Short mmCIF file of C-alpha atoms in Angstrom, two decimals:
data_model
loop_
_atom_site.label_atom_id
_atom_site.label_comp_id
_atom_site.label_asym_id
_atom_site.label_seq_id
_atom_site.Cartn_x
_atom_site.Cartn_y
_atom_site.Cartn_z
CA UNK A 20 -46.11 -85.80 -127.03
CA UNK A 21 -45.40 -89.35 -125.92
CA UNK A 22 -47.56 -91.50 -123.67
CA UNK A 23 -45.83 -93.49 -120.92
CA UNK A 24 -47.04 -96.10 -118.46
CA UNK A 25 -46.14 -95.19 -114.89
CA UNK A 26 -43.35 -93.09 -113.45
CA UNK A 27 -40.41 -91.62 -115.34
CA UNK A 28 -37.41 -93.95 -115.63
CA UNK A 29 -35.12 -91.13 -114.56
CA UNK A 30 -36.01 -88.63 -111.82
CA UNK A 31 -33.24 -86.20 -112.81
CA UNK A 32 -34.55 -82.67 -113.24
CA UNK A 33 -37.89 -83.47 -111.60
CA UNK A 34 -39.09 -81.83 -108.41
CA UNK A 35 -39.31 -83.83 -105.20
CA UNK A 36 -43.06 -83.17 -104.93
CA UNK A 37 -43.62 -84.82 -108.34
CA UNK A 38 -41.54 -87.87 -107.36
CA UNK A 39 -43.52 -88.13 -104.09
CA UNK A 40 -46.71 -88.46 -106.18
CA UNK A 41 -45.23 -91.36 -108.17
CA UNK A 42 -44.00 -93.01 -104.96
CA UNK A 43 -47.47 -92.60 -103.44
CA UNK A 44 -49.29 -94.05 -106.46
CA UNK A 45 -46.81 -96.91 -106.84
CA UNK A 46 -47.09 -97.81 -103.13
CA UNK A 47 -50.86 -98.14 -103.63
CA UNK A 48 -50.40 -100.28 -106.74
CA UNK A 49 -52.20 -97.71 -108.91
CA UNK A 50 -51.76 -98.05 -112.67
CA UNK A 51 -51.53 -94.75 -114.51
CA UNK A 52 -50.41 -93.27 -117.78
CA UNK A 53 -48.30 -90.15 -118.02
CA UNK A 54 -47.42 -87.55 -120.59
CA UNK A 55 -44.70 -84.90 -120.18
CA UNK A 56 -45.23 -81.50 -121.78
CA UNK A 57 -44.57 -77.79 -121.60
CA UNK A 58 -46.10 -76.02 -118.61
CA UNK A 59 -49.89 -76.05 -118.93
CA UNK A 60 -51.17 -73.05 -117.00
CA UNK A 61 -54.81 -73.10 -118.14
CA UNK A 62 -57.48 -75.62 -119.06
CA UNK A 63 -57.22 -74.40 -122.69
CA UNK A 64 -53.53 -75.35 -122.74
CA UNK A 65 -54.54 -78.92 -121.90
CA UNK A 66 -56.25 -79.64 -125.25
CA UNK A 67 -53.29 -81.50 -126.82
CA UNK A 68 -52.67 -83.29 -123.53
CA UNK A 69 -56.33 -84.38 -123.49
CA UNK A 70 -55.98 -85.82 -126.99
CA UNK A 71 -52.80 -87.72 -126.10
CA UNK A 72 -54.25 -89.18 -122.88
CA UNK A 73 -57.70 -89.65 -124.52
CA UNK A 74 -59.40 -87.94 -121.57
CA UNK A 75 -60.43 -84.48 -120.42
CA UNK A 76 -58.21 -82.97 -117.77
CA UNK A 77 -60.49 -81.74 -115.02
CA UNK A 78 -60.54 -78.14 -113.88
CA UNK A 79 -59.26 -77.69 -110.33
CA UNK A 80 -60.03 -74.55 -108.34
CA UNK A 81 -58.60 -73.54 -104.97
CA UNK A 82 -61.29 -71.62 -103.10
CA UNK A 83 -61.82 -70.12 -99.67
CA UNK A 84 -64.47 -68.33 -97.68
CA UNK A 85 -64.30 -64.59 -97.05
CA UNK A 86 -62.66 -65.02 -93.63
CA UNK A 87 -60.00 -67.34 -95.10
CA UNK A 88 -60.84 -69.98 -92.50
CA UNK A 89 -62.31 -72.65 -94.80
CA UNK A 90 -60.50 -73.87 -97.91
CA UNK A 91 -61.72 -76.02 -100.77
CA UNK A 92 -60.30 -77.87 -103.75
CA UNK A 93 -63.01 -78.12 -106.39
CA UNK A 94 -62.72 -80.69 -109.19
CA UNK A 95 -65.03 -80.07 -112.11
CA UNK A 96 -65.20 -80.79 -115.84
CA UNK A 97 -62.96 -78.45 -117.80
CA UNK A 98 -65.77 -77.34 -120.09
CA UNK A 99 -68.14 -76.28 -117.29
CA UNK A 100 -68.47 -72.66 -116.21
CA UNK A 101 -67.95 -71.98 -112.53
CA UNK A 102 -70.50 -69.86 -110.69
CA UNK A 103 -69.78 -69.26 -107.02
CA UNK A 104 -73.45 -68.92 -106.06
CA UNK A 105 -74.20 -72.44 -107.38
CA UNK A 106 -71.53 -73.88 -105.13
CA UNK A 107 -71.92 -71.59 -102.10
CA UNK A 108 -75.46 -72.74 -101.41
CA UNK A 109 -74.47 -76.42 -101.54
CA UNK A 110 -71.60 -76.12 -99.07
CA UNK A 111 -73.16 -73.46 -96.82
CA UNK A 112 -70.33 -71.02 -97.35
CA UNK A 113 -71.17 -67.55 -98.56
CA UNK A 114 -68.73 -65.29 -100.35
CA UNK A 115 -66.40 -67.84 -101.90
CA UNK A 116 -63.34 -66.55 -103.70
CA UNK A 117 -60.11 -67.92 -105.06
CA UNK A 118 -57.66 -68.87 -102.34
CA UNK A 119 -54.31 -67.12 -102.16
CA UNK A 120 -51.33 -68.88 -103.73
CA UNK A 121 -49.54 -68.80 -100.36
CA UNK A 122 -52.25 -71.00 -98.82
CA UNK A 123 -52.14 -73.37 -101.79
CA UNK A 124 -48.40 -73.80 -101.32
CA UNK A 125 -48.60 -74.07 -97.53
CA UNK A 126 -51.43 -76.62 -97.44
CA UNK A 127 -50.89 -78.60 -100.66
CA UNK A 128 -47.27 -77.89 -101.71
CA UNK A 129 -48.57 -76.76 -105.10
CA UNK A 130 -48.11 -73.55 -107.05
CA UNK A 131 -50.84 -71.92 -109.19
CA UNK A 132 -51.31 -73.68 -112.52
CA UNK A 133 -50.40 -77.06 -111.01
CA UNK A 134 -53.38 -77.57 -108.70
CA UNK A 135 -54.32 -81.23 -108.46
CA UNK A 136 -56.34 -83.56 -106.28
CA UNK A 137 -53.03 -85.35 -105.66
CA UNK A 138 -51.85 -82.34 -103.65
CA UNK A 139 -54.16 -83.52 -100.88
CA UNK A 140 -51.49 -86.11 -100.02
CA UNK A 141 -49.55 -83.13 -98.59
CA UNK A 142 -52.53 -81.86 -96.56
CA UNK A 143 -51.95 -84.00 -93.50
CA UNK A 144 -54.00 -81.69 -91.27
CA UNK A 145 -57.03 -81.85 -93.60
CA UNK A 146 -57.28 -78.09 -93.94
CA UNK A 147 -58.67 -78.37 -97.48
CA UNK A 148 -62.11 -79.88 -98.18
CA UNK A 149 -62.32 -81.79 -101.45
CA UNK A 150 -65.37 -80.94 -103.55
CA UNK A 151 -66.11 -83.03 -106.63
CA UNK A 152 -68.68 -82.12 -109.26
CA UNK A 153 -70.69 -85.31 -109.75
CA UNK A 154 -70.13 -85.15 -113.53
CA UNK A 155 -66.45 -86.00 -112.92
CA UNK A 156 -67.55 -89.44 -111.75
CA UNK A 157 -69.25 -90.21 -115.06
CA UNK A 158 -65.94 -90.64 -116.87
CA UNK A 159 -63.92 -93.83 -116.43
CA UNK A 160 -60.70 -91.82 -116.05
CA UNK A 161 -59.57 -88.67 -114.29
CA UNK A 162 -56.80 -86.51 -115.70
CA UNK A 163 -54.65 -84.53 -113.29
CA UNK A 164 -51.17 -83.17 -112.71
CA UNK A 165 -48.67 -84.88 -110.38
CA UNK A 166 -48.41 -81.63 -108.36
CA UNK A 167 -46.48 -80.01 -111.22
CA UNK A 168 -47.89 -78.71 -114.51
CA UNK A 169 -45.23 -80.17 -116.84
CA UNK A 170 -46.70 -83.68 -116.63
CA UNK A 171 -50.24 -85.02 -116.66
CA UNK A 172 -51.63 -88.34 -115.51
CA UNK A 173 -54.54 -90.56 -116.53
CA UNK A 174 -55.91 -92.48 -113.54
CA UNK A 175 -59.00 -94.68 -113.28
CA UNK A 176 -61.83 -92.78 -111.58
CA UNK A 177 -62.59 -95.87 -109.49
CA UNK A 178 -58.98 -95.97 -108.22
CA UNK A 179 -59.14 -92.27 -107.40
CA UNK A 180 -62.36 -92.60 -105.42
CA UNK A 181 -61.79 -95.98 -103.76
CA UNK A 182 -58.04 -96.02 -103.12
CA UNK A 183 -56.24 -92.70 -103.61
CA UNK A 184 -58.58 -90.22 -101.91
CA UNK A 185 -59.24 -92.49 -98.89
CA UNK A 186 -55.48 -93.04 -98.49
CA UNK A 187 -55.02 -89.25 -98.42
CA UNK A 188 -57.50 -89.21 -95.50
CA UNK A 189 -59.92 -86.86 -97.24
CA UNK A 190 -63.66 -87.36 -97.60
CA UNK A 191 -64.96 -85.76 -100.78
CA UNK A 192 -68.21 -83.86 -100.86
CA UNK A 193 -70.13 -84.33 -104.11
CA UNK A 194 -71.64 -81.18 -105.59
CA UNK A 195 -73.74 -80.42 -108.66
CA UNK A 196 -72.65 -77.46 -110.75
#
């Protein structure tokens, strides 16, 4: 696994949604490192990626309420266990469950296994509320996919919070899990 600075030199064979992420980050002047790899469908599959990037890829969960009227993207440390009751009370939304893949694709242009905070750049109607476990902010870097799970990025947490998320027009809600 090789570590690269910035976008791929050649976009051939890469999906448009991945290239849009690089265009977005470059337009903001964000420095990032990238590693390309086999599809990483689970947090466990990210172990070698973590070692190469020298970070921990965060766990991203796409959630919704029972009525499927409120949707959430939760960023949390990969080693933390998720308990819906811990989160439900903090966001005043009972009966949370995993959102359907169709909603993830419609709102974020992302398929299961590739969920990333960077998908919020595609959520122009702000249908998805960003939730961030406060422990994510303790690390100097955030690891995430560029809307596809065959590459991973290392981005400064400060850049994510102060430049990227505001530019995506989303206001994160901090939670404690």
